[in-house]
PDB file of C-alpha atoms in Angstrom:
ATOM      1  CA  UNK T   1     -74.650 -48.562  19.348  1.00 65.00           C
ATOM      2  CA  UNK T   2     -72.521 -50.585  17.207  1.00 79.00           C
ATOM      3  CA  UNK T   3     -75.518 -51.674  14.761  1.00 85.00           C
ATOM      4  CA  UNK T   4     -77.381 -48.326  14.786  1.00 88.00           C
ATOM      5  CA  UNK T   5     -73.833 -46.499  13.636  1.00 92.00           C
ATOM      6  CA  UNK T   6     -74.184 -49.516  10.833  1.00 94.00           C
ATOM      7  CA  UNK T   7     -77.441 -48.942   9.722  1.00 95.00           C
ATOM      8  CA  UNK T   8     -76.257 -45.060   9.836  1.00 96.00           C
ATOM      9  CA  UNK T   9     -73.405 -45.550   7.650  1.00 97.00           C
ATOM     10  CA  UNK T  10     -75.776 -47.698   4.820  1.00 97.00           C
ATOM     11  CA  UNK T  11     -78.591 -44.954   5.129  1.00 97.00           C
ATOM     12  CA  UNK T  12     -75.557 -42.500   4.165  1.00 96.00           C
ATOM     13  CA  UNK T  13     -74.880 -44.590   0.752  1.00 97.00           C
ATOM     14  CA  UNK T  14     -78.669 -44.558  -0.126  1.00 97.00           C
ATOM     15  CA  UNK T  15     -78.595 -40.919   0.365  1.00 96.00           C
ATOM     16  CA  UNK T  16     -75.640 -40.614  -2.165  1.00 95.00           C
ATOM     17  CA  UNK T  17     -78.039 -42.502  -4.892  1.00 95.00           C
ATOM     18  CA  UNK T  18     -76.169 -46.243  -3.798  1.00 96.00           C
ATOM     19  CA  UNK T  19     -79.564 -48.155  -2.844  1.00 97.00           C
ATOM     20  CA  UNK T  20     -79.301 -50.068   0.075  1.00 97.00           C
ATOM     21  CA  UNK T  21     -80.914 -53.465   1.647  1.00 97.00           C
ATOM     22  CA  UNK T  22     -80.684 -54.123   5.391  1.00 97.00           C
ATOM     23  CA  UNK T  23     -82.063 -57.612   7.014  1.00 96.00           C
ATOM     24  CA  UNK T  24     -82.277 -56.939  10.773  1.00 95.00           C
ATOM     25  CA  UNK T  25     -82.560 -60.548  12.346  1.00 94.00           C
ATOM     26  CA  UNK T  26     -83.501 -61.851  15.638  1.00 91.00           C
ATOM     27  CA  UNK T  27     -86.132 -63.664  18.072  1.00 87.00           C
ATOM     28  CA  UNK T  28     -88.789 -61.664  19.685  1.00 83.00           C
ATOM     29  CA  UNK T  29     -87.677 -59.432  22.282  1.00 77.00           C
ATOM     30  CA  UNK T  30     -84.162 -59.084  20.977  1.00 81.00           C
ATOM     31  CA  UNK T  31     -84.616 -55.690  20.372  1.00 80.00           C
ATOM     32  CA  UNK T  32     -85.249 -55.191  16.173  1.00 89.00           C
ATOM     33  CA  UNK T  33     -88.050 -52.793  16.457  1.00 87.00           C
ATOM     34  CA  UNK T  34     -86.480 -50.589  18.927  1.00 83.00           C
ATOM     35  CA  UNK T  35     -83.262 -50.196  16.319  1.00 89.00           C
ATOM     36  CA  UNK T  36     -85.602 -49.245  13.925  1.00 93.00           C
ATOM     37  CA  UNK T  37     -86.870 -46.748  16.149  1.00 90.00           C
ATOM     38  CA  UNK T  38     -83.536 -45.167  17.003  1.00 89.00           C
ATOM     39  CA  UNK T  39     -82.408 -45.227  13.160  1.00 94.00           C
ATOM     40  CA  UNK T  40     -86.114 -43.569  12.297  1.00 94.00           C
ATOM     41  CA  UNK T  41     -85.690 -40.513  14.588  1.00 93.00           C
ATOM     42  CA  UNK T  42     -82.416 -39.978  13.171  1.00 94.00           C
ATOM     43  CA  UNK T  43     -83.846 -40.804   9.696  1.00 96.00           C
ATOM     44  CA  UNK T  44     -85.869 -37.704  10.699  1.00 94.00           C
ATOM     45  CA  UNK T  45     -83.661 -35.245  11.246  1.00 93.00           C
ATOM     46  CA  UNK T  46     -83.747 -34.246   7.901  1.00 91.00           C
ATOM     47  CA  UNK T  47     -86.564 -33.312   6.436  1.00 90.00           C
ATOM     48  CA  UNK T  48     -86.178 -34.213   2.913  1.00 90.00           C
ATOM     49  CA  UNK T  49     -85.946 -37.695   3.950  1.00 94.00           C
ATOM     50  CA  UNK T  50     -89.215 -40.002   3.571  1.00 93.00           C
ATOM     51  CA  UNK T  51     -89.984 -42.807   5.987  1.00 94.00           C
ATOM     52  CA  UNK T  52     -92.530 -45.571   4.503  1.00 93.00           C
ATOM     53  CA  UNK T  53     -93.524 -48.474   6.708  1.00 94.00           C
ATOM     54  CA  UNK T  54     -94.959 -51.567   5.668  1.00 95.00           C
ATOM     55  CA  UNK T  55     -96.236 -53.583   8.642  1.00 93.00           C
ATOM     56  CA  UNK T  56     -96.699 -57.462   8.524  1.00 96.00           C
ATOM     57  CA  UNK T  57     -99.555 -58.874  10.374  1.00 93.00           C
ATOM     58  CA  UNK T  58    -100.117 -62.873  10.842  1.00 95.00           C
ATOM     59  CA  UNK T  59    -103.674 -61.815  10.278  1.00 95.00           C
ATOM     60  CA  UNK T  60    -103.028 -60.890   6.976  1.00 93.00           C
ATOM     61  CA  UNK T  61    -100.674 -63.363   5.611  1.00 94.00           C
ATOM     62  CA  UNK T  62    -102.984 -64.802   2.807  1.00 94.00           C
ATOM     63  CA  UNK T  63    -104.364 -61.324   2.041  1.00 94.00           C
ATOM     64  CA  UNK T  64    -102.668 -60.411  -1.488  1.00 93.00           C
ATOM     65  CA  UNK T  65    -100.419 -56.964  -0.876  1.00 93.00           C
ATOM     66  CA  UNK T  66    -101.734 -56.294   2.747  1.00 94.00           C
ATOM     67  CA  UNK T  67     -99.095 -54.302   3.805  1.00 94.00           C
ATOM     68  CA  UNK T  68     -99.157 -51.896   1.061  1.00 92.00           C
ATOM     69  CA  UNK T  69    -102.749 -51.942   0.994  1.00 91.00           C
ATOM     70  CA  UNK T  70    -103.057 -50.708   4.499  1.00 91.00           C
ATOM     71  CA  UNK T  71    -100.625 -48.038   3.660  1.00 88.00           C
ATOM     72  CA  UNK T  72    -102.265 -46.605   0.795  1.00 88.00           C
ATOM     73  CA  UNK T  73    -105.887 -46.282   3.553  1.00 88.00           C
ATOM     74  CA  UNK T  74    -103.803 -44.723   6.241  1.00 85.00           C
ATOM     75  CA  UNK T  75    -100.953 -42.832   5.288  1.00 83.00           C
ATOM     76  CA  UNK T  76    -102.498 -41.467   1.614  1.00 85.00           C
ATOM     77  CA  UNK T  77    -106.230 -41.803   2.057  1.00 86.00           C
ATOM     78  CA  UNK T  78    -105.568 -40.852   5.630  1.00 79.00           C
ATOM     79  CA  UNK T  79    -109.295 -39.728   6.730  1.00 72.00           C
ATOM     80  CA  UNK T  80    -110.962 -43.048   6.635  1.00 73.00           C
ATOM     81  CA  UNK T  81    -114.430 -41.406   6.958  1.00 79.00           C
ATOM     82  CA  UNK T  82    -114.155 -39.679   3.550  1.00 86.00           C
ATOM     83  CA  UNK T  83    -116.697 -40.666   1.265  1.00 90.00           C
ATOM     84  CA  UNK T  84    -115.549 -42.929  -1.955  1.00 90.00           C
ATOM     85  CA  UNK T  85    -115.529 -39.951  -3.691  1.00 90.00           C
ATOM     86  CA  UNK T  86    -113.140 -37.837  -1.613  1.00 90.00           C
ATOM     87  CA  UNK T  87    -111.081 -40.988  -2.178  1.00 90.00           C
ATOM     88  CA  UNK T  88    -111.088 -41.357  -5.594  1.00 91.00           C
ATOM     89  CA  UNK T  89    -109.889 -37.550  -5.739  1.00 91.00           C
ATOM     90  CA  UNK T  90    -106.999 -38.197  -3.480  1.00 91.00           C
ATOM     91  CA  UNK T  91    -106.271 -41.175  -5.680  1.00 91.00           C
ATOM     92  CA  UNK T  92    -106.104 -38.877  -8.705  1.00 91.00           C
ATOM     93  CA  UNK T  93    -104.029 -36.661  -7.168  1.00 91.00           C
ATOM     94  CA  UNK T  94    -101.668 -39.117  -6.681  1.00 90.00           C
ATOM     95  CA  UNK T  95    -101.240 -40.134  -9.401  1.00 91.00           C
ATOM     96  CA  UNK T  96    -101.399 -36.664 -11.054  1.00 90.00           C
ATOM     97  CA  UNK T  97     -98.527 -36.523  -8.862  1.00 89.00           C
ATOM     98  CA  UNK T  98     -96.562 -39.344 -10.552  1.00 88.00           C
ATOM     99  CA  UNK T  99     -97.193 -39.010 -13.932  1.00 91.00           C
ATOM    100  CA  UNK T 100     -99.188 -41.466 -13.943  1.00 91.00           C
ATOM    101  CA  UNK T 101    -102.736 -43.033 -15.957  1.00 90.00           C
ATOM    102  CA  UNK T 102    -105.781 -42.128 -13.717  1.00 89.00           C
ATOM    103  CA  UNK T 103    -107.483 -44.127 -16.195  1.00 89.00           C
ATOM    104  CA  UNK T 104    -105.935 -47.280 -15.763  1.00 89.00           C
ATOM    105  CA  UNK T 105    -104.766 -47.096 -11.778  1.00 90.00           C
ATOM    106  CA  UNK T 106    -107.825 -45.726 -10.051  1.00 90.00           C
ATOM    107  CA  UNK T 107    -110.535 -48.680 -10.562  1.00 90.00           C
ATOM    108  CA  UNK T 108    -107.467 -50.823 -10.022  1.00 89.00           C
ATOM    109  CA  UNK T 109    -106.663 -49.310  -6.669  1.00 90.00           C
ATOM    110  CA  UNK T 110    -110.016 -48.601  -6.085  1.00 90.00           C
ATOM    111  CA  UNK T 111    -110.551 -52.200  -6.005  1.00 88.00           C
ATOM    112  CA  UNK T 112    -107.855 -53.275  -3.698  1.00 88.00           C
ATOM    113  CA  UNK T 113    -109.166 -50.670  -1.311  1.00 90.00           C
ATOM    114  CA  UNK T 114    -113.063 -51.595  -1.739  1.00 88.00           C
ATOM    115  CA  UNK T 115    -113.613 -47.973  -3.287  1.00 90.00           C
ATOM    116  CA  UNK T 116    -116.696 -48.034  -5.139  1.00 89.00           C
ATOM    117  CA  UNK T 117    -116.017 -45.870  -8.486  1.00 86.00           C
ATOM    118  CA  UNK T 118    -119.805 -45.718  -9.370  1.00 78.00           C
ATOM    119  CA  UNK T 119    -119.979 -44.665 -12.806  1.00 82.00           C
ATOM    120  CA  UNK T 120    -116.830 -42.211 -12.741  1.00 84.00           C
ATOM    121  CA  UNK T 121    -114.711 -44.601 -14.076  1.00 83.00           C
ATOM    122  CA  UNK T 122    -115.445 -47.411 -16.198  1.00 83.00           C
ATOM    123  CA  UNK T 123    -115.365 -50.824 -14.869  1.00 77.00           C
ATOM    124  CA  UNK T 124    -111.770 -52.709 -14.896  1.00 76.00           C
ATOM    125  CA  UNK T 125    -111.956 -55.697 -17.327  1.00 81.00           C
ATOM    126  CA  UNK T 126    -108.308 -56.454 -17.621  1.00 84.00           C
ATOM    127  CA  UNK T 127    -107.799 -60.822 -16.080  1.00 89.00           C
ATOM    128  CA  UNK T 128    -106.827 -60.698 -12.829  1.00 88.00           C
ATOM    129  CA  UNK T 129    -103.367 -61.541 -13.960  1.00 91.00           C
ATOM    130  CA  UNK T 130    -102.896 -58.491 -15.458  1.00 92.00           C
ATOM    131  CA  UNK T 131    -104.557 -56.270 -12.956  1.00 89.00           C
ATOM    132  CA  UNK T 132    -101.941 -57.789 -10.301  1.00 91.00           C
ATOM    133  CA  UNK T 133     -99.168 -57.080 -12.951  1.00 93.00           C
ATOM    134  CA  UNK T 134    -100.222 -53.191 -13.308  1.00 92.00           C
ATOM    135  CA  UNK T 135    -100.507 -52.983  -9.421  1.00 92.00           C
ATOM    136  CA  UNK T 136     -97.028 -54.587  -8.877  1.00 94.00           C
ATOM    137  CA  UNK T 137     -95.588 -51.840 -11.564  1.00 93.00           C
ATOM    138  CA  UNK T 138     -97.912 -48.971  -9.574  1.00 92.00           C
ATOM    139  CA  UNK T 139     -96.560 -49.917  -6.137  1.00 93.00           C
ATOM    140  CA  UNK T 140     -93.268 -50.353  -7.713  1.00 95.00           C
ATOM    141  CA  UNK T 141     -93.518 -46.970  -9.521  1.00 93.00           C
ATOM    142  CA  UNK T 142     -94.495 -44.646  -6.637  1.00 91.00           C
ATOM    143  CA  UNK T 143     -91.924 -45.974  -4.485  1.00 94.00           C
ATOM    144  CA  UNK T 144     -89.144 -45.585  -6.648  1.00 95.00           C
ATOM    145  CA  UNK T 145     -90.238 -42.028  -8.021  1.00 93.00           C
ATOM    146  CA  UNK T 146     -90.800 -40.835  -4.333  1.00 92.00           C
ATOM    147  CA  UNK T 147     -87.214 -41.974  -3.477  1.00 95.00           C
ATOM    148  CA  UNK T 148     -86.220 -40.452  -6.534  1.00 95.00           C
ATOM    149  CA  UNK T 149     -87.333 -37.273  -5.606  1.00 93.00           C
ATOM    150  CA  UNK T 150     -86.433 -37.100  -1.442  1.00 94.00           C
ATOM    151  CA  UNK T 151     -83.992 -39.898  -0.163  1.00 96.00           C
ATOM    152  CA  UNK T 152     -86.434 -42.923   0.805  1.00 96.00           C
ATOM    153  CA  UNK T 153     -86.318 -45.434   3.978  1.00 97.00           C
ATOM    154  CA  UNK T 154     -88.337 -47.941   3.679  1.00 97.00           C
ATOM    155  CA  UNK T 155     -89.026 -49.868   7.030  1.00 97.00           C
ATOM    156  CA  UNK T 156     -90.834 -53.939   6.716  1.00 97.00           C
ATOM    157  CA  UNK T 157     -91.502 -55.115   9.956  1.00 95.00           C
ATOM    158  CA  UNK T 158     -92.257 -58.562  10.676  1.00 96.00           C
ATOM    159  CA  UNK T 159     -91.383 -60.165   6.894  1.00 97.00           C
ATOM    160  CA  UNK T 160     -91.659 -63.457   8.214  1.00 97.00           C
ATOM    161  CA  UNK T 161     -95.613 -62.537   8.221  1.00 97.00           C
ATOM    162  CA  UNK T 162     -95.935 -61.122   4.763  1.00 96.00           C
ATOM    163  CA  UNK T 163     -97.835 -62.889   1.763  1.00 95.00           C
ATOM    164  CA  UNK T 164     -96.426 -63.700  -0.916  1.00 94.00           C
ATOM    165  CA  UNK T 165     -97.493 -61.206  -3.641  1.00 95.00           C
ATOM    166  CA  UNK T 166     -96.039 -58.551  -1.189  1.00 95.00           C
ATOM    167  CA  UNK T 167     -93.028 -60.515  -0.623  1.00 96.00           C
ATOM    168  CA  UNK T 168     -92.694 -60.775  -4.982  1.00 95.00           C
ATOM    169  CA  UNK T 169     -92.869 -57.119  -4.975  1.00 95.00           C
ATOM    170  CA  UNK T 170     -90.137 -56.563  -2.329  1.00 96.00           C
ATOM    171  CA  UNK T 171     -88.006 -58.826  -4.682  1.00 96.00           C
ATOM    172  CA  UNK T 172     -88.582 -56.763  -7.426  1.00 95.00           C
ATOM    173  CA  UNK T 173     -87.586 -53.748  -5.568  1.00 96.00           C
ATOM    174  CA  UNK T 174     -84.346 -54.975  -4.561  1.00 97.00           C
ATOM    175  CA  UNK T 175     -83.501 -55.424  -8.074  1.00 95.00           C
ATOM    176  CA  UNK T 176     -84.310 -51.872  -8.539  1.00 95.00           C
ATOM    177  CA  UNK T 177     -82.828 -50.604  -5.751  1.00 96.00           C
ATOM    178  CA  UNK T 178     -79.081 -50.176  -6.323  1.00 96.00           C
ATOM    179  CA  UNK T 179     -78.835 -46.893  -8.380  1.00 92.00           C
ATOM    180  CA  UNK T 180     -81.587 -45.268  -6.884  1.00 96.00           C
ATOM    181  CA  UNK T 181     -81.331 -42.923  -3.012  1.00 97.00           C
ATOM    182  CA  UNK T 182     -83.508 -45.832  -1.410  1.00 98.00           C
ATOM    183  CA  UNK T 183     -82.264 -47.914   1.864  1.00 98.00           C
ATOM    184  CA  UNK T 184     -84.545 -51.196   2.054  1.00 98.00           C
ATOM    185  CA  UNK T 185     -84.999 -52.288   6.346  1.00 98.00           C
ATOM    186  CA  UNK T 186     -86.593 -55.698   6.963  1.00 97.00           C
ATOM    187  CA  UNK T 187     -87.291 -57.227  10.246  1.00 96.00           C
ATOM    188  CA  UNK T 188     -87.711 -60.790  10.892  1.00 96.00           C
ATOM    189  CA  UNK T 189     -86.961 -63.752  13.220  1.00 94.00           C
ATOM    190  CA  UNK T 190     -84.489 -66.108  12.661  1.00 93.00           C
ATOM    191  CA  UNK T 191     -86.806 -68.886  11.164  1.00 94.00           C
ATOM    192  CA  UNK T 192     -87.534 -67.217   8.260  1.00 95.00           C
ATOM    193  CA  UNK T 193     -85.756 -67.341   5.434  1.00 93.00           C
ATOM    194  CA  UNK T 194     -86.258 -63.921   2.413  1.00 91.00           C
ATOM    195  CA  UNK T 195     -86.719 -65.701  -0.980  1.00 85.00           C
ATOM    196  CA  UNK T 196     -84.298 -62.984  -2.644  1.00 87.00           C
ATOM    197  CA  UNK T 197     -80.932 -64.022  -3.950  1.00 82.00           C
ATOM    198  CA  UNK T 198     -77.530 -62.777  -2.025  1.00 84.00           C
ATOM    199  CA  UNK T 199     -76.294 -59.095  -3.579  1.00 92.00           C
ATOM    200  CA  UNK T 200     -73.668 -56.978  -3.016  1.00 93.00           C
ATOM    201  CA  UNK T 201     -75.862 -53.885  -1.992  1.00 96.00           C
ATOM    202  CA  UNK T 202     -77.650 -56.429   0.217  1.00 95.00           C
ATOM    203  CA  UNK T 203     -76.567 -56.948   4.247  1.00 95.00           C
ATOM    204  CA  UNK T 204     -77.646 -58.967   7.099  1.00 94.00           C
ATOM    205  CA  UNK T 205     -77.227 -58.046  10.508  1.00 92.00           C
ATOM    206  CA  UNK T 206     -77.876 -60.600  13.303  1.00 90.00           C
ATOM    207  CA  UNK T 207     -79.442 -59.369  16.909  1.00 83.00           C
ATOM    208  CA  UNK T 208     -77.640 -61.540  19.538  1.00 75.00           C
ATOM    209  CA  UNK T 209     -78.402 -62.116  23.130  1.00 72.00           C
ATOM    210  CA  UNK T 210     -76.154 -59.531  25.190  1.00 70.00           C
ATOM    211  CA  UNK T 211     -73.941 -61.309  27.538  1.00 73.00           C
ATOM    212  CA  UNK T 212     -74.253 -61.178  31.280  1.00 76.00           C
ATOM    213  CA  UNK T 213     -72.190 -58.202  32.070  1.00 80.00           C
ATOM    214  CA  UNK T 214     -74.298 -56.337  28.985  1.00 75.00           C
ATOM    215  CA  UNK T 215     -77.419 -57.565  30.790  1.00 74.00           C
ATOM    216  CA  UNK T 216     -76.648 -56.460  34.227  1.00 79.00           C
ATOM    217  CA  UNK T 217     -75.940 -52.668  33.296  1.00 83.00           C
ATOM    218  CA  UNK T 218     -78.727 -52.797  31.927  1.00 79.00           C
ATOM    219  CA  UNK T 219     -80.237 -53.470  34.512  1.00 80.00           C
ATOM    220  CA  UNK T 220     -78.398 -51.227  36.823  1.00 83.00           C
ATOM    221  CA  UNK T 221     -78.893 -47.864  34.514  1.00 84.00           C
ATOM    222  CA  UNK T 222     -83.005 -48.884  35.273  1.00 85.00           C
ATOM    223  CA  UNK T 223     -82.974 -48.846  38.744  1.00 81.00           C
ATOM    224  CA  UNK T 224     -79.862 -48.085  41.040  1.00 81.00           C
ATOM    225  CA  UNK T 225     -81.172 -49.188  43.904  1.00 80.00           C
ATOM    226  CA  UNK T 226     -81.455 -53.444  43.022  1.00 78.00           C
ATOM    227  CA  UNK T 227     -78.706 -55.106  44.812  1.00 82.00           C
ATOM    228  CA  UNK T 228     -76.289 -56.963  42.565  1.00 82.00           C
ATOM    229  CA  UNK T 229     -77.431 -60.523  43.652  1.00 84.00           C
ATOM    230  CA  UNK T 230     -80.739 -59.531  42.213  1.00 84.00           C
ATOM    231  CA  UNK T 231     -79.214 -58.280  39.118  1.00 80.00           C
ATOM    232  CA  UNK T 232     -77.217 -61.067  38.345  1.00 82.00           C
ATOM    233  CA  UNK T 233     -80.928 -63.321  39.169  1.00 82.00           C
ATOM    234  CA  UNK T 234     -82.557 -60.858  36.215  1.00 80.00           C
ATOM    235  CA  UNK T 235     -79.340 -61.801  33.937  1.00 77.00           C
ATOM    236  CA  UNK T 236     -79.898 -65.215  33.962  1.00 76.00           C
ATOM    237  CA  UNK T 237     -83.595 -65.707  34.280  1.00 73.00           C
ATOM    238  CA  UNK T 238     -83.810 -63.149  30.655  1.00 72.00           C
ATOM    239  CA  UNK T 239     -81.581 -65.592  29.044  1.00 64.00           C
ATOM    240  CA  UNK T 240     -79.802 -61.950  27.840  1.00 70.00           C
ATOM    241  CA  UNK T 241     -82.924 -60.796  25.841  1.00 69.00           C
ATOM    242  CA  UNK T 242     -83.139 -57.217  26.031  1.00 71.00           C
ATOM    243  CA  UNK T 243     -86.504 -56.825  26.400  1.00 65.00           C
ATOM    244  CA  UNK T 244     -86.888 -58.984  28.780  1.00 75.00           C
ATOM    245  CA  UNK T 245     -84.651 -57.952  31.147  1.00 79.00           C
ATOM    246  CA  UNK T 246     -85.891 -54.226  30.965  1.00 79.00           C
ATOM    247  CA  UNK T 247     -89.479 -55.774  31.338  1.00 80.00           C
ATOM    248  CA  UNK T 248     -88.618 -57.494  34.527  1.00 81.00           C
ATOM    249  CA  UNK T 249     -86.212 -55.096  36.045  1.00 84.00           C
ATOM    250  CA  UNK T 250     -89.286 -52.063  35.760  1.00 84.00           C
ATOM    251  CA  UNK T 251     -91.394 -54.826  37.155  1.00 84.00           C
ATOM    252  CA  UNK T 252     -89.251 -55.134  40.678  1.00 82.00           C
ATOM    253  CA  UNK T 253     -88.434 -51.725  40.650  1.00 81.00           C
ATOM    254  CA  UNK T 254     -92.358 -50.415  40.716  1.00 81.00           C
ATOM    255  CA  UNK T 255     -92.626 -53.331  43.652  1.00 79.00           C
ATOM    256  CA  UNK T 256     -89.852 -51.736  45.753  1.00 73.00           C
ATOM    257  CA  UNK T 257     -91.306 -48.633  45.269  1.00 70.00           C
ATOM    258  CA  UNK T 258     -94.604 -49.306  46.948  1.00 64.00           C
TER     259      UNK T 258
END
């Protein structure tokens, strides 16, 4: 309760135009993605807020801007049985949207998506160092005008698992951030270590394993009916990972019940 009233109180500043940047860090199981959760429905609440998620996937980790990339197909393409056409009108609207050159950012995010633009648009023959400049300053670009316009949480799980042009643009964001209604939440285990420099709009919070008293109520508010020798067992046999001891406590309690 303690970090979600946190991560409440920094989502308030962003709202109030003070950008802010959250790094939620622990091991697996600890329970990052299930504060997320709790902050998101709350997030929710109001709708003039916008929730964007960027997922990391190990998969993916040499794949240039993965996580955005998979955005763009699901959450603005959406119907991924529309025709390249249908696409390339949804891009345009888009960036219709935002003020933006359909001229120049359609073949170039037609490309990262593997949208063929047949003869609609002429072929991009900027160097590939300048086509991953403009699509740095697109992503960049949407993401700040969206939180410009409705108060902006951005949620990336799993950074340890990003690549690196992804993990640039985050950087560049940050810098961004401060005077504009955005709140910045990464996820990531303790191994990993964000290549942007210490700010004053930027916090870390550090999951913990609960102690043994934490971990047996825990326990106890699952099933009732465990006898306290066998919650005390589950409190040291989780080594005081949340998950964990839920995991195994749901486990013994579907047992007794059979």
């Amino acid at each position: 309760e303690l970090e979600l009233s946190q991560l409440q109180q920094h989502w308030s500043r962003a709202t109030n135009g003070q950008g802010q940047v959250v790094n939620i860090i622990g091991g697996t199981g600890i329970g990052k993605s299930r504060l997320v959760l709790e902050l998101r429905k709350r997030v929710s609440q109001n709708p003039k807020s916008v929730i964007t998620e960027f997922f990391c996937d190990p998969v993916t980790m040499d794949t240039p801007l993965a996580p955005i990339t998979h955005y763009i197909q699901q959450e603005i393409i959406g119907d991924q049985d529309a025709s390249d056409s249908e696409k390339l009108t949804i891009l345009e609207g888009l960036f219709v949207e935002y003020n933006l050159s359909a001229e120049t950012y359609v073949p170039l995010t037609a490309g990262l998506l593997g949208i063929s633009i047949d003869d609609r648009y002429p072929a991009n023959s900027d160097s590939p160092q300048r086509q991953r400049q403009l699509l740095l300053e697109l992503i960049l670009a949407i993401i700040t005008s969206r939180a410009m316009r409705d108060p902006t949480l951005l949620v990336v799980e799993d950074l340890h698992w990003a690549d690196p042009t992804t993990v640039e643009m985050l950087s560049m964001l940050i810098g961004l951030s401060p005077a504009i209604p955005i709140m910045i939440l990464f996820t990531y285990r303790p191994s990993y270590n964000p290549a942007w420099q210490p700010a004053s709009h930027v916090f870390t919070m550090n999951l913990a394993s609960v102690d043994a008293a934490v971990a047996e109520s825990i326990s106890s508010s699952i099933c009732e009916s465990l006898s306290k020798e066998i919650v005390r067992l589950i409190a040291e046999k989780t080594d005081g990972v949340p998950l964990f001891i839920e995991e195994v406590t749901r486990s013994l309690a579907e047992k007794n019940a059979e």
